[in-house]
């Protein structure tokens, strides 16, 4: 018996005997873990279809899947004499021993999904193996009964009707049909992403809403991520047969406010794993700050014995035998893809991140070259900023702005990816000509990235050059900032900023990083201190390094309306081509865009 306690809640009385739960209640408890909502049913049925070797799968939903879920496949089917067993708890064809469980390669293996679903809904299974004369059918409410003959092609159809009809309280927690349909279609998207060789079709209330034919994995990934990522991604194919990673990662410029376009699969199974998510997030740390979320569809493959997929009832979590190796592979593969030099990876019509590496017969002097000047020595490939020696190579000592080096020569005939400068627009955008069209470069954003990469390199090598100020710059601040200067004096020195407290409301800036010698010391100090104080003292300098250096680089970069000569513009273009991650600034915005000749011809109606 149950008795109410003094708060009105029902509590068990102590003298009740211990008894084994009935099978029906056990299945319903298990269903609470496996069948959270209609989407959970969809996931389990799709995985069963894939395990059966299906190459075509059809999903049908009615009223968000609450009234009806139907999954039809052309897989191997279930023999008539095994249909009843398919509905029993812990009955499966996937494993027979502990050794097979430890190296399970199928998506389903627990043998509880159909039994759990049948305990909270009406289930009908119609299946036919290729050798059978006809299909067979069985109802989930009587798994011990013999199947009856039915019509149907080879394969299996599973219908789930009136979900949670026998548990009204559970049904109340479900959302609207539109919301539940959305979750079901998202479950289909996750499965389809990992199985590009299979075609999927989905219908909601009789209307076809999704159709994914069998394609290559890259095409499937793009169709799942959305058309907006067609020209805003990098392709990854790294690792080995023992531990490999492939997929697509979106450019920082294609980031989103929500993490709703992040797909990670391990051996064909969609998972949510902290190790994998952390590795990807760390790879984006250089180019994506704040609350923006990256977009990616990644698939990790490794030997089944190196991963445990049996750590969560819904099989959405995994445990790796060597987490560090997995983390390293994912982190470095994604980071290296994002850190390609400007224009290093795409066709002539690509957007940011695209490349144009063509051999071309350029004229004896590129556009904008001055008469009587040897363009090969002036406009050839520049040294990377990371390789330059003295700060004066980037900034003229005591000057108000940046001056870029004259790069060494490259062989004539090599058309650089970002082309050659022909001018600057309103002091903010460099215009450059390539074989394929026009390149537009955001002057400040591009130089900001270059300065950032050099700051990082110097910081990592503990060789951050410092420039003492001839006259210290004083600034009035509040008491919190004064306390921050005192507490973070060591951190500031590591960043090349020497600050001291003069009074309860005044601090002095005595030195700045030599790379940022042209920046306003007061603005630079205020920005870095604000960043430090915003994160608090619990974070280490290593955790904050990227954001702090990005803030500093922003203040030390070329500003709009800075007058540049043609050779300075070309030097910046060459430096962008040699700088990792130069397609985006430190905040994830693009540094350059391409307008193709075809687009220009359309604008001016040429050929029409």
CSV table of C-alpha atoms in Angstrom, one decimal, residues 184-577:
chain,number,residue,atom,x,y,z
A,184,UNK,CA,11.8,13.2,-35.7
A,185,UNK,CA,13.2,14.8,-38.9
A,186,UNK,CA,16.3,15.9,-37.0
A,187,UNK,CA,16.8,12.3,-35.9
A,188,UNK,CA,16.5,11.2,-39.6
A,189,UNK,CA,19.0,13.9,-40.6
A,190,UNK,CA,21.5,12.6,-38.0
A,191,UNK,CA,21.2,9.1,-39.3
A,192,UNK,CA,21.3,10.1,-42.9
A,193,UNK,CA,24.5,12.1,-42.5
A,194,UNK,CA,26.5,9.0,-41.6
A,195,UNK,CA,25.0,6.7,-44.2
A,196,UNK,CA,25.3,8.5,-47.6
A,197,UNK,CA,25.1,5.2,-49.5
A,198,UNK,CA,21.4,4.9,-48.4
A,199,UNK,CA,18.5,6.9,-49.8
A,200,UNK,CA,16.0,8.4,-47.3
A,201,UNK,CA,12.5,9.8,-47.8
A,202,UNK,CA,10.3,11.4,-45.2
A,203,UNK,CA,6.6,12.2,-45.2
A,204,UNK,CA,4.7,14.2,-42.6
A,205,UNK,CA,0.9,13.9,-42.6
A,206,UNK,CA,1.0,12.6,-46.2
A,207,UNK,CA,3.3,15.3,-47.5
A,208,UNK,CA,6.8,14.6,-48.6
A,209,UNK,CA,9.2,16.9,-46.6
A,210,UNK,CA,12.6,15.4,-47.2
A,211,UNK,CA,14.3,13.3,-49.9
A,212,UNK,CA,18.0,12.4,-49.7
A,213,UNK,CA,19.2,10.1,-52.6
A,214,UNK,CA,22.3,8.1,-52.3
A,215,UNK,CA,25.3,10.4,-52.9
A,216,UNK,CA,28.9,10.9,-51.8
A,217,UNK,CA,29.5,11.7,-48.2
A,218,UNK,CA,30.5,15.3,-49.0
A,219,UNK,CA,27.3,15.9,-50.9
A,220,UNK,CA,25.2,14.3,-48.1
A,221,UNK,CA,26.9,16.5,-45.5
A,222,UNK,CA,26.2,19.7,-47.5
A,223,UNK,CA,22.6,18.7,-48.0
A,224,UNK,CA,22.2,18.2,-44.3
A,225,UNK,CA,24.0,21.4,-43.3
A,226,UNK,CA,22.2,23.6,-45.7
A,227,UNK,CA,22.8,25.5,-48.9
A,228,UNK,CA,24.3,28.5,-47.1
A,229,UNK,CA,27.4,26.4,-46.4
A,230,UNK,CA,28.0,25.3,-50.0
A,231,UNK,CA,30.8,27.9,-50.4
A,232,UNK,CA,31.7,28.4,-46.8
A,233,UNK,CA,33.4,25.2,-45.6
A,234,UNK,CA,36.6,23.2,-45.6
A,235,UNK,CA,36.9,19.5,-46.3
A,236,UNK,CA,38.7,17.2,-43.8
A,237,UNK,CA,40.1,13.8,-44.6
A,238,UNK,CA,42.8,12.9,-42.0
A,239,UNK,CA,44.2,10.1,-39.9
A,240,UNK,CA,44.6,6.5,-40.9
A,241,UNK,CA,42.5,3.3,-41.3
A,242,UNK,CA,42.9,2.7,-37.5
A,243,UNK,CA,41.8,6.1,-36.5
A,244,UNK,CA,40.4,8.4,-39.2
A,245,UNK,CA,38.4,11.6,-39.4
A,246,UNK,CA,36.5,13.0,-42.4
A,247,UNK,CA,33.8,15.6,-42.9
A,248,UNK,CA,33.1,19.3,-43.4
A,249,UNK,CA,33.8,22.2,-41.1
A,250,UNK,CA,32.1,25.5,-41.7
A,251,UNK,CA,34.0,28.7,-42.0
A,252,UNK,CA,33.8,31.0,-39.0
A,253,UNK,CA,31.9,33.5,-41.1
A,254,UNK,CA,29.1,30.8,-41.3
A,255,UNK,CA,28.8,30.4,-37.6
A,256,UNK,CA,25.5,30.4,-35.9
A,257,UNK,CA,24.0,31.6,-32.6
A,258,UNK,CA,22.8,28.1,-31.8
A,259,UNK,CA,24.6,24.8,-31.8
A,260,UNK,CA,22.0,23.2,-34.1
A,261,UNK,CA,24.3,22.4,-37.0
A,262,UNK,CA,26.9,20.3,-35.2
A,263,UNK,CA,27.0,16.6,-36.1
A,264,UNK,CA,29.6,14.1,-34.9
A,265,UNK,CA,29.4,10.4,-35.8
A,266,UNK,CA,31.6,7.6,-34.4
A,267,UNK,CA,31.6,4.5,-36.6
A,268,UNK,CA,28.3,5.6,-38.2
A,269,UNK,CA,26.6,6.4,-34.9
A,270,UNK,CA,25.5,10.0,-33.9
A,271,UNK,CA,27.0,10.9,-30.6
A,272,UNK,CA,27.3,13.7,-28.1
A,273,UNK,CA,30.7,13.4,-26.6
A,274,UNK,CA,32.5,16.0,-24.4
A,275,UNK,CA,36.0,15.0,-25.7
A,276,UNK,CA,35.0,15.5,-29.3
A,277,UNK,CA,33.1,18.7,-28.7
A,278,UNK,CA,36.0,20.2,-26.7
A,279,UNK,CA,38.5,19.3,-29.4
A,280,UNK,CA,36.4,21.0,-32.1
A,281,UNK,CA,35.7,24.1,-29.9
A,282,UNK,CA,39.4,24.5,-29.1
A,283,UNK,CA,40.3,24.2,-32.8
A,284,UNK,CA,37.9,27.2,-33.5
A,285,UNK,CA,39.3,29.2,-30.6
A,286,UNK,CA,41.6,31.2,-32.8
A,287,UNK,CA,38.9,32.4,-35.2
A,288,UNK,CA,35.6,32.2,-33.3
A,289,UNK,CA,35.2,34.1,-30.0
A,290,UNK,CA,32.2,34.9,-27.9
A,291,UNK,CA,29.0,32.9,-28.0
A,292,UNK,CA,29.0,32.1,-31.8
A,293,UNK,CA,28.7,28.4,-32.6
A,294,UNK,CA,30.6,26.6,-35.3
A,295,UNK,CA,29.0,24.4,-38.0
A,296,UNK,CA,30.4,21.0,-38.8
A,297,UNK,CA,29.6,17.4,-39.9
A,298,UNK,CA,32.4,15.1,-38.8
A,299,UNK,CA,32.7,11.3,-38.9
A,300,UNK,CA,35.3,9.5,-36.8
A,301,UNK,CA,36.2,5.9,-37.6
A,302,UNK,CA,38.2,3.6,-35.4
A,303,UNK,CA,38.5,-0.1,-34.5
A,304,UNK,CA,35.4,-1.2,-32.6
A,305,UNK,CA,37.5,-2.5,-29.7
A,306,UNK,CA,38.8,1.0,-29.1
A,307,UNK,CA,35.4,2.5,-28.3
A,308,UNK,CA,32.7,1.5,-25.9
A,309,UNK,CA,29.2,2.4,-27.2
A,310,UNK,CA,27.4,0.7,-24.4
A,311,UNK,CA,27.6,3.4,-21.8
A,312,UNK,CA,24.2,5.1,-22.3
A,313,UNK,CA,20.7,3.6,-22.8
A,314,UNK,CA,20.1,5.7,-25.9
A,315,UNK,CA,23.6,5.0,-27.2
A,316,UNK,CA,24.3,8.7,-27.7
A,317,UNK,CA,27.5,8.7,-25.5
A,318,UNK,CA,30.7,6.7,-26.1
A,319,UNK,CA,33.9,6.1,-24.2
A,320,UNK,CA,37.2,5.9,-26.0
A,321,UNK,CA,40.1,3.7,-24.8
A,322,UNK,CA,42.6,6.4,-25.8
A,323,UNK,CA,40.9,9.8,-25.4
A,324,UNK,CA,44.0,11.8,-25.8
A,325,UNK,CA,44.7,10.3,-29.3
A,326,UNK,CA,41.2,11.0,-30.4
A,327,UNK,CA,41.3,14.5,-29.0
A,328,UNK,CA,44.6,15.2,-30.8
A,329,UNK,CA,43.4,13.9,-34.1
A,330,UNK,CA,40.2,15.9,-34.1
A,331,UNK,CA,41.8,19.1,-32.7
A,332,UNK,CA,44.7,19.3,-35.1
A,333,UNK,CA,42.7,18.1,-38.2
A,334,UNK,CA,40.0,20.8,-37.7
A,335,UNK,CA,42.6,23.5,-36.7
A,336,UNK,CA,44.8,22.8,-39.7
A,337,UNK,CA,41.7,23.1,-42.0
A,338,UNK,CA,40.7,26.4,-40.5
A,339,UNK,CA,44.3,27.8,-40.5
A,340,UNK,CA,45.0,27.5,-44.3
A,341,UNK,CA,46.5,30.6,-45.7
A,342,UNK,CA,44.3,32.9,-47.6
A,343,UNK,CA,43.1,31.5,-50.9
A,344,UNK,CA,44.5,28.0,-50.4
A,345,UNK,CA,41.6,25.7,-51.1
A,346,UNK,CA,38.9,26.1,-53.7
A,347,UNK,CA,38.0,26.7,-57.3
A,348,UNK,CA,37.9,30.0,-59.2
A,349,UNK,CA,34.3,30.8,-58.1
A,350,UNK,CA,34.8,30.1,-54.4
A,351,UNK,CA,34.2,32.6,-51.7
A,352,UNK,CA,36.3,33.2,-48.6
A,353,UNK,CA,38.8,30.4,-48.1
A,354,UNK,CA,38.8,29.6,-51.8
A,355,UNK,CA,42.0,29.3,-53.8
A,356,UNK,CA,43.1,30.5,-57.2
A,357,UNK,CA,46.4,28.8,-57.8
A,358,UNK,CA,46.8,28.9,-61.6
A,359,UNK,CA,49.8,29.4,-63.8
A,360,UNK,CA,49.1,32.3,-66.0
A,361,UNK,CA,50.8,34.4,-68.6
A,362,UNK,CA,50.8,37.8,-66.8
A,363,UNK,CA,52.0,40.8,-68.7
A,364,UNK,CA,55.6,41.9,-68.2
A,365,UNK,CA,54.4,44.1,-65.3
A,366,UNK,CA,51.3,43.5,-63.2
A,367,UNK,CA,48.6,46.2,-62.9
A,368,UNK,CA,49.7,49.1,-60.9
A,369,UNK,CA,53.4,48.7,-61.3
A,370,UNK,CA,55.3,52.0,-61.6
A,371,UNK,CA,57.2,52.7,-64.8
A,372,UNK,CA,60.8,51.9,-64.6
A,373,UNK,CA,60.4,49.6,-61.6
A,374,UNK,CA,61.3,45.9,-61.5
A,375,UNK,CA,58.0,44.4,-60.4
A,376,UNK,CA,59.5,41.0,-59.7
A,377,UNK,CA,61.4,42.4,-56.7
A,378,UNK,CA,58.6,44.6,-55.6
A,379,UNK,CA,55.5,42.4,-56.0
A,380,UNK,CA,56.7,38.9,-55.6
A,381,UNK,CA,55.9,36.5,-52.7
A,382,UNK,CA,56.4,38.1,-49.3
A,383,UNK,CA,58.1,36.5,-46.3
A,384,UNK,CA,55.6,35.4,-43.7
A,385,UNK,CA,55.2,37.8,-40.9
A,386,UNK,CA,56.1,34.9,-38.6
A,387,UNK,CA,59.5,34.8,-40.2
A,388,UNK,CA,60.4,38.5,-40.1
A,389,UNK,CA,63.0,39.5,-37.7
A,390,UNK,CA,62.8,43.1,-36.4
A,391,UNK,CA,59.6,44.9,-35.5
A,392,UNK,CA,60.8,47.8,-37.8
A,393,UNK,CA,60.2,45.5,-40.7
A,394,UNK,CA,56.4,45.9,-40.0
A,395,UNK,CA,56.2,49.3,-38.4
A,396,UNK,CA,58.4,52.3,-38.9
A,397,UNK,CA,59.7,53.4,-35.6
A,398,UNK,CA,58.0,56.5,-34.4
A,399,UNK,CA,55.6,56.6,-37.4
A,400,UNK,CA,51.9,56.9,-37.0
A,401,UNK,CA,51.0,53.9,-39.2
A,402,UNK,CA,52.2,50.6,-40.6
A,403,UNK,CA,54.6,50.2,-43.4
A,404,UNK,CA,54.8,46.7,-45.1
A,405,UNK,CA,58.1,45.2,-46.3
A,406,UNK,CA,59.0,44.9,-49.9
A,407,UNK,CA,58.9,41.1,-50.5
A,408,UNK,CA,61.5,39.1,-52.3
A,409,UNK,CA,60.9,37.9,-55.8
A,410,UNK,CA,58.9,34.9,-57.1
A,411,UNK,CA,59.3,33.3,-60.5
A,412,UNK,CA,57.4,35.2,-63.2
A,413,UNK,CA,54.2,33.4,-64.4
A,414,UNK,CA,53.0,32.3,-61.0
A,415,UNK,CA,49.6,34.0,-60.5
A,416,UNK,CA,49.3,34.4,-56.7
A,417,UNK,CA,45.9,33.4,-55.2
A,418,UNK,CA,44.9,36.9,-54.2
A,419,UNK,CA,46.3,38.5,-57.3
A,420,UNK,CA,47.8,42.0,-57.6
A,421,UNK,CA,46.5,45.2,-56.1
A,422,UNK,CA,45.1,47.9,-58.4
A,423,UNK,CA,43.9,50.4,-55.8
A,424,UNK,CA,42.2,51.1,-52.5
A,425,UNK,CA,38.5,52.0,-52.0
A,426,UNK,CA,37.7,54.7,-49.5
A,427,UNK,CA,40.8,53.9,-47.5
A,428,UNK,CA,39.2,50.7,-46.3
A,429,UNK,CA,39.3,48.0,-49.0
A,430,UNK,CA,42.1,46.8,-51.3
A,431,UNK,CA,41.0,46.0,-54.8
A,432,UNK,CA,43.1,43.3,-56.5
A,433,UNK,CA,42.9,41.7,-59.9
A,434,UNK,CA,43.2,37.9,-60.6
A,435,UNK,CA,42.7,35.8,-63.7
A,436,UNK,CA,39.2,34.9,-62.4
A,437,UNK,CA,38.0,38.4,-61.5
A,438,UNK,CA,38.2,40.9,-58.6
A,439,UNK,CA,39.4,40.4,-55.0
A,440,UNK,CA,38.2,42.8,-52.3
A,441,UNK,CA,40.2,42.8,-49.1
A,442,UNK,CA,39.2,44.3,-45.8
A,443,UNK,CA,42.4,46.2,-45.0
A,444,UNK,CA,42.0,46.3,-41.2
A,445,UNK,CA,40.7,42.8,-40.8
A,446,UNK,CA,43.4,41.3,-42.9
A,447,UNK,CA,46.2,43.1,-41.1
A,448,UNK,CA,44.6,42.3,-37.8
A,449,UNK,CA,44.9,38.6,-38.5
A,450,UNK,CA,48.6,38.9,-39.6
A,451,UNK,CA,49.5,40.8,-36.4
A,452,UNK,CA,47.6,38.3,-34.3
A,453,UNK,CA,49.5,35.3,-35.7
A,454,UNK,CA,52.8,37.0,-35.1
A,455,UNK,CA,51.9,37.9,-31.5
A,456,UNK,CA,50.9,34.3,-30.9
A,457,UNK,CA,54.2,33.1,-32.4
A,458,UNK,CA,56.3,35.4,-30.2
A,459,UNK,CA,54.3,34.6,-27.1
A,460,UNK,CA,54.6,30.9,-27.6
A,461,UNK,CA,58.4,31.2,-28.1
A,462,UNK,CA,58.6,33.5,-25.0
A,463,UNK,CA,60.1,36.1,-27.3
A,464,UNK,CA,57.5,38.8,-27.3
A,465,UNK,CA,59.4,41.9,-28.1
A,466,UNK,CA,58.6,44.9,-25.8
A,467,UNK,CA,58.9,48.6,-26.7
A,468,UNK,CA,59.3,50.9,-23.7
A,469,UNK,CA,57.5,54.2,-23.9
A,470,UNK,CA,59.7,57.3,-23.8
A,471,UNK,CA,57.0,59.0,-21.7
A,472,UNK,CA,54.7,56.7,-19.8
A,473,UNK,CA,51.0,57.2,-20.6
A,474,UNK,CA,48.7,57.8,-17.6
A,475,UNK,CA,45.0,57.1,-17.5
A,476,UNK,CA,42.3,57.5,-14.9
A,477,UNK,CA,40.5,54.2,-14.0
A,478,UNK,CA,38.1,53.0,-11.3
A,479,UNK,CA,39.1,51.1,-8.2
A,480,UNK,CA,38.3,47.7,-9.6
A,481,UNK,CA,40.7,48.3,-12.5
A,482,UNK,CA,43.4,49.5,-10.1
A,483,UNK,CA,43.1,46.3,-8.1
A,484,UNK,CA,43.2,44.3,-11.4
A,485,UNK,CA,46.5,45.9,-12.4
A,486,UNK,CA,48.0,45.0,-9.0
A,487,UNK,CA,46.7,41.4,-9.2
A,488,UNK,CA,47.5,40.8,-12.8
A,489,UNK,CA,50.8,42.6,-13.1
A,490,UNK,CA,52.6,39.3,-14.0
A,491,UNK,CA,50.0,38.4,-16.7
A,492,UNK,CA,50.2,41.9,-18.2
A,493,UNK,CA,54.0,41.6,-18.4
A,494,UNK,CA,53.7,38.3,-20.2
A,495,UNK,CA,51.6,40.1,-22.8
A,496,UNK,CA,54.2,42.8,-23.2
A,497,UNK,CA,52.2,45.4,-21.2
A,498,UNK,CA,54.0,47.0,-18.2
A,499,UNK,CA,51.5,48.9,-16.1
A,500,UNK,CA,51.9,50.3,-12.6
A,501,UNK,CA,49.6,52.0,-10.1
A,502,UNK,CA,50.2,55.7,-9.5
A,503,UNK,CA,47.3,56.4,-7.2
A,504,UNK,CA,43.9,55.0,-6.1
A,505,UNK,CA,42.5,56.3,-9.4
A,506,UNK,CA,45.4,56.4,-11.8
A,507,UNK,CA,47.7,53.9,-13.6
A,508,UNK,CA,50.6,54.3,-15.9
A,509,UNK,CA,51.4,52.3,-19.1
A,510,UNK,CA,55.2,52.1,-19.4
A,511,UNK,CA,55.7,49.6,-22.3
A,512,UNK,CA,53.7,47.8,-25.0
A,513,UNK,CA,54.5,44.9,-27.4
A,514,UNK,CA,56.8,46.2,-30.1
A,515,UNK,CA,54.5,44.8,-32.8
A,516,UNK,CA,51.8,47.2,-31.5
A,517,UNK,CA,54.0,50.2,-31.2
A,518,UNK,CA,51.6,52.3,-33.4
A,519,UNK,CA,48.6,51.5,-31.2
A,520,UNK,CA,47.2,53.9,-28.6
A,521,UNK,CA,48.8,52.7,-25.3
A,522,UNK,CA,45.8,53.9,-23.3
A,523,UNK,CA,43.2,52.3,-25.5
A,524,UNK,CA,45.3,49.1,-25.6
A,525,UNK,CA,45.7,48.9,-21.9
A,526,UNK,CA,42.0,49.6,-21.2
A,527,UNK,CA,40.9,46.9,-23.7
A,528,UNK,CA,43.2,44.2,-22.2
A,529,UNK,CA,42.3,45.1,-18.6
A,530,UNK,CA,38.6,44.9,-19.5
A,531,UNK,CA,39.1,41.5,-21.0
A,532,UNK,CA,41.0,40.2,-17.9
A,533,UNK,CA,38.5,41.6,-15.5
A,534,UNK,CA,35.6,40.2,-17.4
A,535,UNK,CA,37.0,36.7,-17.1
A,536,UNK,CA,38.0,37.0,-13.5
A,537,UNK,CA,41.1,35.7,-11.8
A,538,UNK,CA,40.1,32.1,-11.9
A,539,UNK,CA,41.2,31.7,-15.5
A,540,UNK,CA,44.8,31.0,-16.4
A,541,UNK,CA,46.7,33.1,-18.9
A,542,UNK,CA,46.8,30.1,-21.2
A,543,UNK,CA,43.0,29.8,-21.2
A,544,UNK,CA,42.6,33.5,-22.0
A,545,UNK,CA,45.6,33.8,-24.4
A,546,UNK,CA,43.8,33.7,-27.7
A,547,UNK,CA,41.1,36.3,-26.8
A,548,UNK,CA,43.6,38.6,-25.1
A,549,UNK,CA,46.0,38.5,-28.1
A,550,UNK,CA,43.1,39.0,-30.5
A,551,UNK,CA,42.1,42.1,-28.6
A,552,UNK,CA,45.6,43.4,-28.7
A,553,UNK,CA,46.0,42.7,-32.4
A,554,UNK,CA,42.8,44.6,-33.2
A,555,UNK,CA,44.2,47.7,-31.6
A,556,UNK,CA,47.5,47.4,-33.4
A,557,UNK,CA,46.3,46.9,-36.9
A,558,UNK,CA,46.1,49.3,-39.8
A,559,UNK,CA,43.0,51.5,-39.6
A,560,UNK,CA,40.8,52.7,-42.3
A,561,UNK,CA,42.0,55.8,-44.3
A,562,UNK,CA,45.6,54.8,-43.8
A,563,UNK,CA,47.2,55.7,-47.1
A,564,UNK,CA,49.1,52.8,-48.7
A,565,UNK,CA,51.2,52.6,-51.8
A,566,UNK,CA,50.6,49.9,-54.4
A,567,UNK,CA,53.7,47.9,-53.3
A,568,UNK,CA,52.4,48.0,-49.7
A,569,UNK,CA,49.1,46.6,-50.7
A,570,UNK,CA,50.7,43.8,-52.7
A,571,UNK,CA,53.0,43.0,-49.7
A,572,UNK,CA,49.9,42.6,-47.5
A,573,UNK,CA,48.3,40.3,-50.1
A,574,UNK,CA,51.4,38.1,-50.2
A,575,UNK,CA,51.6,38.1,-46.3
A,576,UNK,CA,47.9,37.0,-46.2
A,577,UNK,CA,48.7,34.1,-48.5
